[in-house]
C-alpha positions as a Python dict, from the first residue, in 0.01 Angstrom:
ca = {
    (1, 'M'): (0, 0, 0),
    (2, 'E'): (138, 211, 245),
    (3, 'N'): (391, -19, 434),
    (4, 'Q'): (510, -149, 112),
    (5, 'Q'): (600, 244, 27),
    (6, 'E'): (746, 342, 356),
    (7, 'S'): (952, 22, 421),
    (8, 'M'): (1085, 61, -1),
    (9, 'L'): (1133, 451, 123),
    (10, 'S'): (1365, 341, 460),
    (11, 'E'): (1556, 83, 280),
    (12, 'S'): (1642, 300, -42),
    (13, 'Q'): (1735, 491, 246),
    (14, 'N'): (1951, 291, 409),
    (15, 'Q'): (2193, 126, 115),
    (16, 'S'): (2236, 474, -73),
    (17, 'Q'): (2396, 649, 338),
    (18, 'S'): (2689, 554, 457),
    (19, 'P'): (2708, 611, 838),
    (20, 'N'): (2828, 899, 844),
    (21, 'Q'): (2511, 1031, 584),
    (22, 'S'): (2342, 918, 800),
    (23, 'Q'): (2411, 1134, 1115),
    (24, 'S'): (2451, 1423, 906),
    (25, 'S'): (2099, 1362, 760),
    (26, 'V'): (1899, 1318, 1084),
    (27, 'Q'): (2130, 1695, 1185),
    (28, 'T'): (2007, 1806, 918),
    (29, 'E'): (1673, 1683, 910),
    (30, 'S'): (1659, 1856, 1305),
    (31, 'R'): (1680, 2148, 1134),
    (32, 'G'): (1398, 2141, 878),
    (33, 'S'): (1235, 1932, 725),
    (34, 'A'): (1314, 2080, 312),
    (35, 'S'): (1692, 2066, 417),
    (36, 'R'): (1680, 1654, 402),
    (37, 'S'): (1523, 1652, -6),
    (38, 'H'): (1861, 1809, -144),
    (39, 'D'): (2130, 1562, 8),
    (40, 'L'): (1885, 1294, -150),
    (41, 'P'): (2071, 1121, -472),
    (42, 'E'): (1855, 1149, -762),
    (43, 'S'): (1828, 831, -819),
    (44, 'E'): (1664, 732, -511),
    (45, 'P'): (1343, 590, -571),
    (46, 'R'): (1088, 773, -495),
    (47, 'F'): (667, 712, -517),
    (48, 'R'): (526, 510, -889),
    (49, 'H'): (247, 755, -875),
    (50, 'P'): (302, 1078, -696),
    (51, 'H'): (53, 1329, -743),
    (52, 'R'): (-244, 1055, -629),
    (53, 'T'): (-42, 1014, -323),
    (54, 'M'): (-55, 1383, -300),
    (55, 'L'): (-398, 1444, -381),
    (56, 'G'): (-601, 1443, -1),
    (57, 'L'): (-329, 1709, 29),
    (58, 'Y'): (-420, 1890, -220),
    (59, 'V'): (-787, 1881, -145),
    (60, 'G'): (-754, 1970, 156),
    (61, 'A'): (-518, 2229, 86),
    (62, 'F'): (-798, 2373, -185),
    (63, 'L'): (-1010, 2353, 69),
    (64, 'G'): (-813, 2535, 312),
    (65, 'M'): (-810, 2865, 121),
    (66, 'L'): (-1141, 2832, -77),
    (67, 'S'): (-1274, 2906, 272),
    (68, 'E'): (-976, 3189, 404),
    (69, 'T'): (-1105, 3386, 37),
    (70, 'S'): (-1533, 3288, 73),
    (71, 'M'): (-1636, 3337, 445),
    (72, 'N'): (-1597, 3796, 303),
    (73, 'I'): (-1934, 3791, 98),
    (74, 'A'): (-2128, 3642, 377),
    (75, 'L'): (-2054, 3894, 686),
    (76, 'P'): (-2348, 4061, 586),
    (77, 'D'): (-2567, 3823, 599),
    (78, 'L'): (-2422, 3652, 943),
    (79, 'M'): (-2449, 4042, 1066),
    (80, 'D'): (-2787, 4043, 977),
    (81, 'E'): (-2944, 3703, 1102),
    (82, 'F'): (-2709, 3687, 1415),
    (83, 'G'): (-2732, 4108, 1503),
    (84, 'V'): (-2360, 4173, 1577),
    (85, 'S'): (-2155, 4459, 1463),
    (86, 'A'): (-1897, 4508, 1159),
    (87, 'G'): (-1589, 4417, 1464),
    (88, 'T'): (-1709, 4074, 1627),
    (89, 'A'): (-1848, 3930, 1221),
    (90, 'Q'): (-1469, 4039, 1141),
    (91, 'W'): (-1364, 3802, 1381),
    (92, 'M'): (-1476, 3485, 1132),
    (93, 'V'): (-1242, 3597, 944),
    (94, 'V'): (-1005, 3685, 1219),
    (95, 'G'): (-1045, 3453, 1389),
    (96, 'Y'): (-969, 3183, 1149),
    (97, 'M'): (-606, 3310, 1047),
    (98, 'L'): (-551, 3328, 1407),
    (99, 'A'): (-559, 2967, 1434),
    (100, 'I'): (-318, 2955, 1155),
    (101, 'G'): (-94, 3225, 1262),
    (102, 'V'): (-101, 2986, 1606),
    (103, 'V'): (-86, 2638, 1492),
    (104, 'L'): (151, 2653, 1232),
    (105, 'P'): (527, 2763, 1407),
    (106, 'C'): (458, 2429, 1541),
    (107, 'V'): (394, 2209, 1287),
    (108, 'G'): (752, 2134, 1218),
    (109, 'F'): (777, 1996, 1569),
    (110, 'L'): (462, 1760, 1516),
    (111, 'L'): (608, 1607, 1201),
    (112, 'K'): (885, 1525, 1370),
    (113, 'W'): (623, 1313, 1653),
    (114, 'I'): (355, 1221, 1511),
    (115, 'K'): (358, 1026, 1141),
    (116, 'A'): (220, 1316, 893),
    (117, 'K'): (-12, 1090, 776),
    (118, 'T'): (-159, 1132, 1090),
    (119, 'L'): (-177, 1472, 1214),
    (120, 'V'): (-363, 1493, 778),
    (121, 'L'): (-637, 1321, 971),
    (122, 'F'): (-591, 1472, 1226),
    (123, 'A'): (-617, 1805, 1081),
    (124, 'M'): (-918, 1720, 822),
    (125, 'A'): (-1109, 1591, 1140),
    (126, 'C'): (-1141, 1908, 1288),
    (127, 'F'): (-1239, 2059, 891),
    (128, 'L'): (-1520, 1853, 908),
    (129, 'V'): (-1699, 1940, 1250),
    (130, 'G'): (-1561, 2271, 1272),
    (131, 'A'): (-1827, 2296, 955),
    (132, 'V'): (-2088, 2041, 1086),
    (133, 'V'): (-2087, 2274, 1419),
    (134, 'S'): (-2074, 2617, 1198),
    (135, 'A'): (-2358, 2455, 1009),
    (136, 'M'): (-2582, 2431, 1231),
    (137, 'A'): (-2422, 2701, 1460),
    (138, 'V'): (-2757, 2905, 1621),
    (139, 'T'): (-2543, 3111, 1822),
    (140, 'F'): (-2245, 3330, 1645),
    (141, 'P'): (-1974, 3263, 1973),
    (142, 'V'): (-2040, 2882, 1858),
    (143, 'L'): (-2035, 2982, 1444),
    (144, 'L'): (-1708, 3121, 1561),
    (145, 'G'): (-1548, 2827, 1750),
    (146, 'G'): (-1663, 2631, 1452),
    (147, 'R'): (-1458, 2812, 1229),
    (148, 'M'): (-1158, 2860, 1443),
    (149, 'L'): (-1113, 2429, 1416),
    (150, 'Q'): (-1157, 2531, 1064),
    (151, 'G'): (-799, 2744, 1131),
    (152, 'V'): (-596, 2495, 1263),
    (153, 'G'): (-698, 2255, 1011),
    (154, 'T'): (-576, 2452, 714),
    (155, 'G'): (-318, 2588, 998),
    (156, 'I'): (-153, 2175, 951),
    (157, 'V'): (-220, 2107, 604),
    (158, 'L'): (-62, 2388, 453),
    (159, 'P'): (297, 2357, 571),
    (160, 'T'): (208, 2019, 559),
    (161, 'M'): (176, 1987, 200),
    (162, 'F'): (497, 2128, 124),
    (163, 'A'): (748, 1989, 317),
    (164, 'A'): (546, 1634, 184),
    (165, 'I'): (659, 1784, -162),
    (166, 'M'): (973, 1749, -64),
    (167, 'R'): (998, 1422, 23),
    (168, 'V'): (742, 1241, -220),
    (169, 'F'): (919, 1387, -510),
    (170, 'P'): (1239, 1326, -665),
    (171, 'P'): (1414, 1608, -682),
    (172, 'T'): (1400, 1656, -1121),
    (173, 'R'): (1073, 1738, -1021),
    (174, 'I'): (1003, 1920, -716),
    (175, 'G'): (1000, 2262, -906),
    (176, 'A'): (732, 2108, -1145),
    (177, 'A'): (508, 1966, -825),
    (178, 'N'): (540, 2310, -634),
    (179, 'G'): (415, 2488, -930),
    (180, 'V'): (118, 2211, -927),
    (181, 'A'): (74, 2265, -500),
    (182, 'G'): (62, 2659, -575),
    (183, 'L'): (-182, 2651, -800),
    (184, 'V'): (-400, 2422, -628),
    (185, 'V'): (-364, 2730, -367),
    (186, 'M'): (-416, 2929, -638),
    (187, 'L'): (-718, 2877, -765),
    (188, 'A'): (-981, 2868, -484),
    (189, 'P'): (-984, 3252, -474),
    (190, 'V'): (-1067, 3255, -771),
    (191, 'V'): (-1417, 3036, -658),
    (192, 'G'): (-1414, 3201, -350),
    (193, 'P'): (-1650, 3449, -355),
    (194, 'T'): (-1872, 3384, -633),
    (195, 'L'): (-1930, 3029, -532),
    (196, 'A'): (-2025, 3168, -164),
    (197, 'G'): (-2242, 3453, -336),
    (198, 'V'): (-2408, 3245, -521),
    (199, 'L'): (-2520, 2908, -220),
    (200, 'I'): (-2545, 3176, -29),
    (201, 'G'): (-2865, 3384, -303),
    (202, 'A'): (-2976, 3012, -396),
    (203, 'I'): (-3015, 2833, -17),
    (204, 'S'): (-2818, 3058, 250),
    (205, 'W'): (-2468, 3085, 367),
    (206, 'R'): (-2548, 2746, 618),
    (207, 'A'): (-2463, 2597, 238),
    (208, 'I'): (-2079, 2754, 277),
    (209, 'F'): (-1939, 2515, 526),
    (210, 'V'): (-2217, 2208, 437),
    (211, 'L'): (-2026, 2259, 54),
    (212, 'F'): (-1700, 2316, 407),
    (213, 'A'): (-1774, 1969, 568),
    (214, 'V'): (-1835, 1733, 166),
    (215, 'V'): (-1485, 1830, 95),
    (216, 'A'): (-1355, 1780, 408),
    (217, 'A'): (-1473, 1403, 370),
    (218, 'V'): (-1325, 1364, 5),
    (219, 'S'): (-976, 1524, 132),
    (220, 'I'): (-1018, 1256, 436),
    (221, 'I'): (-1112, 1011, 233),
    (222, 'A'): (-822, 999, -18),
    (223, 'T'): (-562, 1065, 246),
    (224, 'A'): (-657, 771, 422),
    (225, 'A'): (-677, 581, 24),
    (226, 'F'): (-338, 689, -56),
    (227, 'F'): (-118, 920, 116),
    (228, 'V'): (192, 777, 323),
    (229, 'T'): (410, 875, 609),
    (230, 'P'): (750, 1009, 387),
    (231, 'I'): (883, 1246, 659),
    (232, 'E'): (1072, 1073, 951),
    (233, 'Q'): (956, 1068, 1312),
    (234, 'T'): (1311, 1218, 1526),
    (235, 'R'): (1099, 1338, 1787),
    (236, 'P'): (1375, 1654, 1916),
    (237, 'A'): (1297, 1781, 2292),
    (238, 'V'): (977, 2027, 2257),
    (239, 'D'): (1083, 2391, 2402),
    (240, 'L'): (745, 2410, 2610),
    (241, 'P'): (758, 2736, 2686),
    (242, 'S'): (770, 2809, 2338),
    (243, 'V'): (469, 2688, 2266),
    (244, 'L'): (275, 2886, 2497),
    (245, 'A'): (446, 3224, 2449),
    (246, 'S'): (343, 3131, 2046),
    (247, 'V'): (-6, 3136, 2139),
    (248, 'I'): (-17, 3296, 2362),
    (249, 'G'): (134, 3613, 2201),
    (250, 'F'): (14, 3626, 1899),
    (251, 'G'): (-343, 3502, 1953),
    (252, 'C'): (-342, 3858, 2303),
    (253, 'L'): (-168, 4066, 1983),
    (254, 'V'): (-445, 3986, 1723),
    (255, 'A'): (-717, 3958, 2015),
    (256, 'G'): (-671, 4306, 2137),
    (257, 'V'): (-630, 4476, 1770),
    (258, 'S'): (-993, 4307, 1668),
    (259, 'M'): (-1136, 4419, 1993),
    (260, 'I'): (-1042, 4784, 1955),
    (261, 'A'): (-1373, 4817, 1701),
    (262, 'D'): (-1605, 4727, 1990),
    (263, 'M'): (-1431, 4898, 2296),
    (264, 'G'): (-1214, 5108, 2186),
    (265, 'F'): (-851, 5133, 2391),
    (266, 'S'): (-1045, 4988, 2625),
    (267, 'P'): (-793, 4895, 2992),
    (268, 'L'): (-927, 4544, 2800),
    (269, 'V'): (-796, 4636, 2461),
    (270, 'I'): (-416, 4749, 2643),
    (271, 'G'): (-352, 4473, 2829),
    (272, 'L'): (-452, 4264, 2523),
    (273, 'L'): (-163, 4453, 2362),
    (274, 'V'): (30, 4465, 2643),
    (275, 'I'): (75, 4119, 2701),
    (276, 'G'): (79, 4046, 2338),
    (277, 'V'): (395, 4195, 2232),
    (278, 'A'): (621, 4153, 2607),
    (279, 'V'): (536, 3810, 2553),
    (280, 'L'): (646, 3798, 2160),
    (281, 'A'): (972, 3956, 2279),
    (282, 'F'): (975, 3638, 2555),
    (283, 'Y'): (891, 3412, 2301),
    (284, 'A'): (1197, 3594, 1946),
    (285, 'W'): (1439, 3551, 2227),
    (286, 'R'): (1391, 3167, 2332),
    (287, 'Q'): (1426, 3125, 1967),
    (288, 'L'): (1748, 3265, 1998),
    (289, 'T'): (1884, 3118, 2219),
    (290, 'I'): (1774, 2730, 2248),
    (291, 'A'): (1946, 2439, 2097),
    (292, 'N'): (1670, 2348, 1957),
    (293, 'P'): (1403, 2606, 1893),
    (294, 'L'): (1018, 2609, 1772),
    (295, 'L'): (1105, 2823, 1446),
    (296, 'D'): (1473, 2987, 1355),
    (297, 'L'): (1395, 3330, 1378),
    (298, 'R'): (1757, 3372, 1308),
    (299, 'V'): (1616, 3386, 867),
    (300, 'L'): (1543, 3722, 970),
    (301, 'A'): (1892, 3809, 1077),
    (302, 'I'): (1955, 3823, 674),
    (303, 'A'): (1872, 4141, 546),
    (304, 'A'): (1773, 3989, 126),
    (305, 'F'): (1553, 3777, 278),
    (306, 'R'): (1412, 4031, 563),
    (307, 'T'): (1329, 4303, 362),
    (308, 'P'): (1117, 4134, 75),
    (309, 'A'): (987, 3953, 441),
    (310, 'I'): (854, 4270, 515),
    (311, 'M'): (756, 4273, 180),
    (312, 'V'): (536, 4024, 117),
    (313, 'T'): (304, 4052, 493),
    (314, 'C'): (275, 4388, 396),
    (315, 'S'): (127, 4308, 23),
    (316, 'F'): (-81, 4024, 168),
    (317, 'A'): (-259, 4283, 407),
    (318, 'C'): (-345, 4498, 117),
    (319, 'T'): (-466, 4225, -65),
    (320, 'L'): (-716, 4069, 259),
    (321, 'A'): (-829, 4472, 402),
    (322, 'F'): (-933, 4481, 11),
    (323, 'M'): (-1076, 4121, -35),
    (324, 'Y'): (-1281, 4227, 333),
    (325, 'L'): (-1387, 4585, 193),
    (326, 'V'): (-1476, 4526, -155),
    (327, 'P'): (-1820, 4227, -130),
    (328, 'Q'): (-1935, 4395, 196),
    (329, 'E'): (-1899, 4725, 7),
    (330, 'L'): (-2104, 4601, -262),
    (331, 'Q'): (-2341, 4486, -85),
    (332, 'R'): (-2381, 4740, 155),
    (333, 'G'): (-2268, 5038, -44),
    (334, 'L'): (-2458, 4975, -414),
    (335, 'G'): (-2739, 4790, -284),
    (336, 'L'): (-2637, 4468, -463),
    (337, 'S'): (-2710, 4102, -378),
    (338, 'S'): (-2445, 3838, -264),
    (339, 'T'): (-2485, 3644, -572),
    (340, 'V'): (-2460, 3947, -798),
    (341, 'A'): (-2165, 4036, -561),
    (342, 'G'): (-1956, 3741, -596),
    (343, 'L'): (-2027, 3697, -911),
    (344, 'L'): (-1844, 4066, -1014),
    (345, 'M'): (-1535, 3909, -803),
    (346, 'L'): (-1498, 3615, -1074),
    (347, 'P'): (-1293, 3846, -1341),
    (348, 'A'): (-1098, 3951, -1128),
    (349, 'G'): (-999, 3629, -927),
    (350, 'I'): (-980, 3508, -1286),
    (351, 'V'): (-705, 3763, -1366),
    (352, 'N'): (-535, 3746, -1029),
    (353, 'A'): (-479, 3398, -1105),
    (354, 'V'): (-295, 3377, -1500),
    (355, 'C'): (-63, 3702, -1331),
    (356, 'S'): (16, 3531, -1047),
    (357, 'L'): (150, 3278, -1319),
    (358, 'L'): (358, 3515, -1537),
    (359, 'A'): (473, 3682, -1201),
    (360, 'G'): (674, 3310, -1130),
    (361, 'Q'): (782, 3262, -1441),
    (362, 'M'): (876, 3612, -1502),
    (363, 'Y'): (1076, 3636, -1242),
    (364, 'D'): (1383, 3480, -1268),
    (365, 'R'): (1445, 3690, -1625),
    (366, 'Y'): (1336, 4029, -1507),
    (367, 'G'): (1430, 3963, -1117),
    (368, 'A'): (1221, 4066, -806),
    (369, 'R'): (1264, 4499, -796),
    (370, 'R'): (1077, 4552, -1167),
    (371, 'L'): (841, 4320, -1085),
    (372, 'V'): (776, 4446, -756),
    (373, 'W'): (737, 4891, -878),
    (374, 'F'): (550, 4694, -1224),
    (375, 'G'): (251, 4605, -977),
    (376, 'G'): (265, 4849, -709),
    (377, 'A'): (238, 5106, -932),
    (378, 'M'): (-71, 4844, -1115),
    (379, 'A'): (-192, 4846, -731),
    (380, 'F'): (-184, 5195, -628),
    (381, 'V'): (-453, 5308, -973),
    (382, 'G'): (-640, 4962, -854),
    (383, 'G'): (-701, 5156, -487),
    (384, 'A'): (-697, 5480, -626),
    (385, 'L'): (-973, 5419, -922),
    (386, 'F'): (-1184, 5199, -507),
    (387, 'M'): (-1158, 5533, -365),
    (388, 'A'): (-1326, 5684, -644),
    (389, 'I'): (-1619, 5469, -578),
    (390, 'G'): (-1971, 5577, -514),
    (391, 'V'): (-2354, 5456, -399),
    (392, 'S'): (-2503, 5480, -788),
    (393, 'S'): (-2096, 5445, -973),
    (394, 'P'): (-2166, 5149, -1244),
    (395, 'V'): (-2024, 4843, -1233),
    (396, 'A'): (-1783, 4909, -1511),
    (397, 'L'): (-1629, 5138, -1240),
    (398, 'F'): (-1641, 4893, -971),
    (399, 'L'): (-1463, 4590, -1182),
    (400, 'A'): (-1202, 4816, -1377),
    (401, 'A'): (-1115, 4897, -996),
    (402, 'H'): (-1028, 4491, -886),
    (403, 'I'): (-914, 4364, -1197),
    (404, 'V'): (-620, 4670, -1217),
    (405, 'I'): (-543, 4581, -838),
    (406, 'M'): (-578, 4185, -867),
    (407, 'I'): (-310, 4270, -1135),
    (408, 'G'): (-52, 4446, -932),
    (409, 'I'): (-95, 4235, -653),
    (410, 'P'): (57, 3916, -760),
    (411, 'F'): (300, 4154, -927),
    (412, 'M'): (435, 4253, -541),
    (413, 'Q'): (391, 3970, -326),
    (414, 'Q'): (521, 3658, -601),
    (415, 'S'): (813, 3855, -661),
    (416, 'A'): (897, 3868, -346),
    (417, 'Q'): (849, 3609, -230),
    (418, 'S'): (1063, 3434, -459),
    (419, 'A'): (1275, 3699, -394),
    (420, 'A'): (1266, 3599, -52),
    (421, 'L'): (1334, 3212, -50),
    (422, 'K'): (1529, 3241, -277),
    (423, 'S'): (1768, 3451, -18),
    (424, 'L'): (1821, 3181, 247),
    (425, 'P'): (2086, 2913, 240),
    (426, 'R'): (2002, 2519, 226),
    (427, 'E'): (1951, 2472, 641),
    (428, 'L'): (1688, 2697, 691),
    (429, 'S'): (1463, 2739, 380),
    (430, 'A'): (1196, 2554, 570),
    (431, 'D'): (1233, 2787, 861),
    (432, 'G'): (1263, 3044, 653),
    (433, 'S'): (913, 2904, 468),
    (434, 'T'): (755, 2872, 816),
    (435, 'V'): (856, 3221, 935),
    (436, 'L'): (691, 3352, 607),
    (437, 'N'): (348, 3201, 640),
    (438, 'T'): (368, 3278, 986),
    (439, 'M'): (413, 3621, 876),
    (440, 'Q'): (137, 3671, 702),
    (441, 'Q'): (-103, 3536, 863),
    (442, 'V'): (-81, 3696, 1154),
    (443, 'V'): (-67, 4079, 968),
    (444, 'G'): (-276, 3982, 783),
    (445, 'A'): (-535, 3913, 1040),
    (446, 'I'): (-459, 4252, 1265),
    (447, 'G'): (-431, 4434, 922),
    (448, 'T'): (-809, 4303, 831),
    (449, 'A'): (-915, 4397, 1204),
    (450, 'I'): (-755, 4754, 1149),
    (451, 'A'): (-995, 4756, 766),
    (452, 'T'): (-1269, 4681, 1068),
    (453, 'C'): (-1144, 4955, 1274),
    (454, 'L'): (-1118, 5236, 1028),
    (455, 'L'): (-1419, 5079, 789),
    (456, 'G'): (-1664, 5196, 1194),
    (457, 'L'): (-1507, 5512, 1209),
    (458, 'G'): (-1542, 5682, 866),
    (459, 'Q'): (-1915, 5509, 886),
    (460, 'A'): (-1872, 5755, 1271),
    (461, 'H'): (-1783, 6016, 1090),
    (462, 'Y'): (-2018, 6041, 877),
    (463, 'T'): (-2276, 6052, 1100),
    (464, 'V'): (-2142, 6274, 1297),
    (465, 'A'): (-2125, 6507, 1004),
    (466, 'G'): (-2507, 6497, 976),
    (467, 'G'): (-2552, 6241, 700),
    (468, 'S'): (-2816, 5977, 709),
    (469, 'N'): (-2797, 5777, 365),
    (470, 'P'): (-2686, 5411, 522),
    (471, 'A'): (-2509, 5310, 286),
    (472, 'Q'): (-2309, 5602, 164),
    (473, 'G'): (-2206, 5571, 455),
    (474, 'F'): (-2097, 5269, 469),
    (475, 'V'): (-1952, 5391, 152),
    (476, 'N'): (-1739, 5682, 306),
    (477, 'G'): (-1627, 5427, 569),
    (478, 'S'): (-1469, 5165, 297),
    (479, 'R'): (-1274, 5453, 195),
    (480, 'Y'): (-1049, 5474, 472),
    (481, 'G'): (-983, 5179, 503),
    (482, 'F'): (-825, 5102, 101),
    (483, 'V'): (-606, 5457, 241),
    (484, 'F'): (-529, 5207, 513),
    (485, 'G'): (-435, 4904, 196),
    (486, 'L'): (-252, 5214, -65),
    (487, 'A'): (-29, 5344, 314),
    (488, 'L'): (51, 4996, 235),
    (489, 'I'): (112, 4969, -127),
    (490, 'V'): (319, 5260, -86),
    (491, 'L'): (555, 5062, 235),
    (492, 'V'): (575, 4784, -70),
    (493, 'L'): (718, 5005, -340),
    (494, 'A'): (945, 5204, -9),
    (495, 'F'): (1142, 4906, 123),
    (496, 'S'): (1145, 4802, -272),
    (497, 'A'): (1418, 5060, -276),
    (498, 'M'): (1615, 4866, -49),
    (499, 'L'): (1561, 4538, -186),
    (500, 'H'): (1953, 4420, -261),
    (501, 'E'): (1841, 4000, -344),
    (502, 'R'): (2149, 3837, -336),
    (503, 'Q'): (2433, 3727, -583),
    (504, 'S'): (2524, 3330, -603),
    (505, 'H'): (2896, 3424, -452),
    (506, 'V'): (2683, 3572, -167),
    (507, 'A'): (2458, 3281, -93),
    (508, 'E'): (2752, 3046, -66),
    (509, 'S'): (2947, 3242, 198),
    (510, 'V'): (2580, 3318, 406),
    (511, 'E'): (2562, 2907, 353),
    (512, 'A'): (2884, 2853, 439),
    (513, 'G'): (2900, 3104, 784),
    (514, 'F'): (2620, 2939, 888),
    (515, 'R'): (2768, 2619, 891),
    (516, 'A'): (3009, 2718, 1043),
    (517, 'K'): (2858, 2849, 1277),
    (518, 'E'): (2643, 2475, 1344),
    (519, 'R'): (2987, 2282, 1405),
    (520, 'V'): (3120, 2549, 1704),
    (521, 'K'): (2776, 2520, 1806),
    (522, 'A'): (2792, 2142, 1759),
    (523, 'A'): (3086, 2137, 1976),
}
């Protein structure tokens, strides 16, 4: 079945392209996986059942986001069972995101060297093995190792899904297909915290990883049965220094920030931070000077992309900071069980999903700036309400604060993301999407680490001041983290004042400029 569909697609491409067109297609493929699909004629045959073809990737992407958003509520139980501090336990979140951030920049090259089906099966096998290892872990390092292996799987599946959509669906249905993929991804944060809380209350935290393993097995079966390999292997030269610099730079930077909570600014932490910054500077320089960059950073030279990309990254870090602090405050500060805490997270999760859809629909009519202003104002009010929560606060105050902030976040994030991707010339669309995803995961991990440091700082100040109630100490510490979230919201609003959404004639001018540079480089 797979070979027949691949053969049909290949024959159709050979018949519909002249030699010049074929050469142009290969050149375009080497610069970005998404751009070639725009050049395909609408009459070109695609797959008879595209959503069935994509089923394994849909399940895998859902699992990746489910895993990213459901672990926060399990952290108090993990801290008690393994006897680790909050700074160490946060590596269950940070380590997972770090693995995603390190793998993401390499996926474009991997897809040009390895069949997409093989890569997806490998990714989900990593996730399955990681989930089993975590479920059976008797020490925290083993648990964390399994968790980071799951991050490797997610880092491969997410960009592969969007790259495959561009090939599997005809041009007239790509927008709707991206909507389905987005809905799958948005569904996970809605059910993740609640499902995790129920499983912990009914069984234990290990049941979460058992669930992950089962879903990963379903993804593997669906991928093996239905997915084909629509992405061509062009096998460009791989720049090993770029790969090593990406892994070392991102790894050292996030590790250094994350270790501040437990070790302060020790020589080890300072050394990691210095190495991370220096290696990332080398990585950026190399991407801008070699012929086949691992990640084309020219997108950051486009102000119409750079400004909303920073806004997206800040709003994502704000979301993760609140999602990290809130479930723990409900348990450690307000004394609620993990089951009740998970159920209390559900209403705002549903609101977040609905507002994400609304923000996408309203962007074309209102543009990004007004939606960002509305979203920022709502998120700031919600964050301020969290500052008022105390150990004896009614549940209604938490629900109000959580719902208000989850109304605001998607209007900031979705609108800015649409503006960023819309600003790019076609040749840089795939690289721009990868840069945006990498920035979100890496800065999100750093933001979570900072929130952890501030949580510990607030608790320490409470103790030094003579406080003796652990619940009140946790609430005080959480407020330090909430201030950090509010600062990120203010930063998004400040950058929105510099947001200039590009008009069509400017887009054509920028795209023509990049094409001219490519012709000069080729000559």
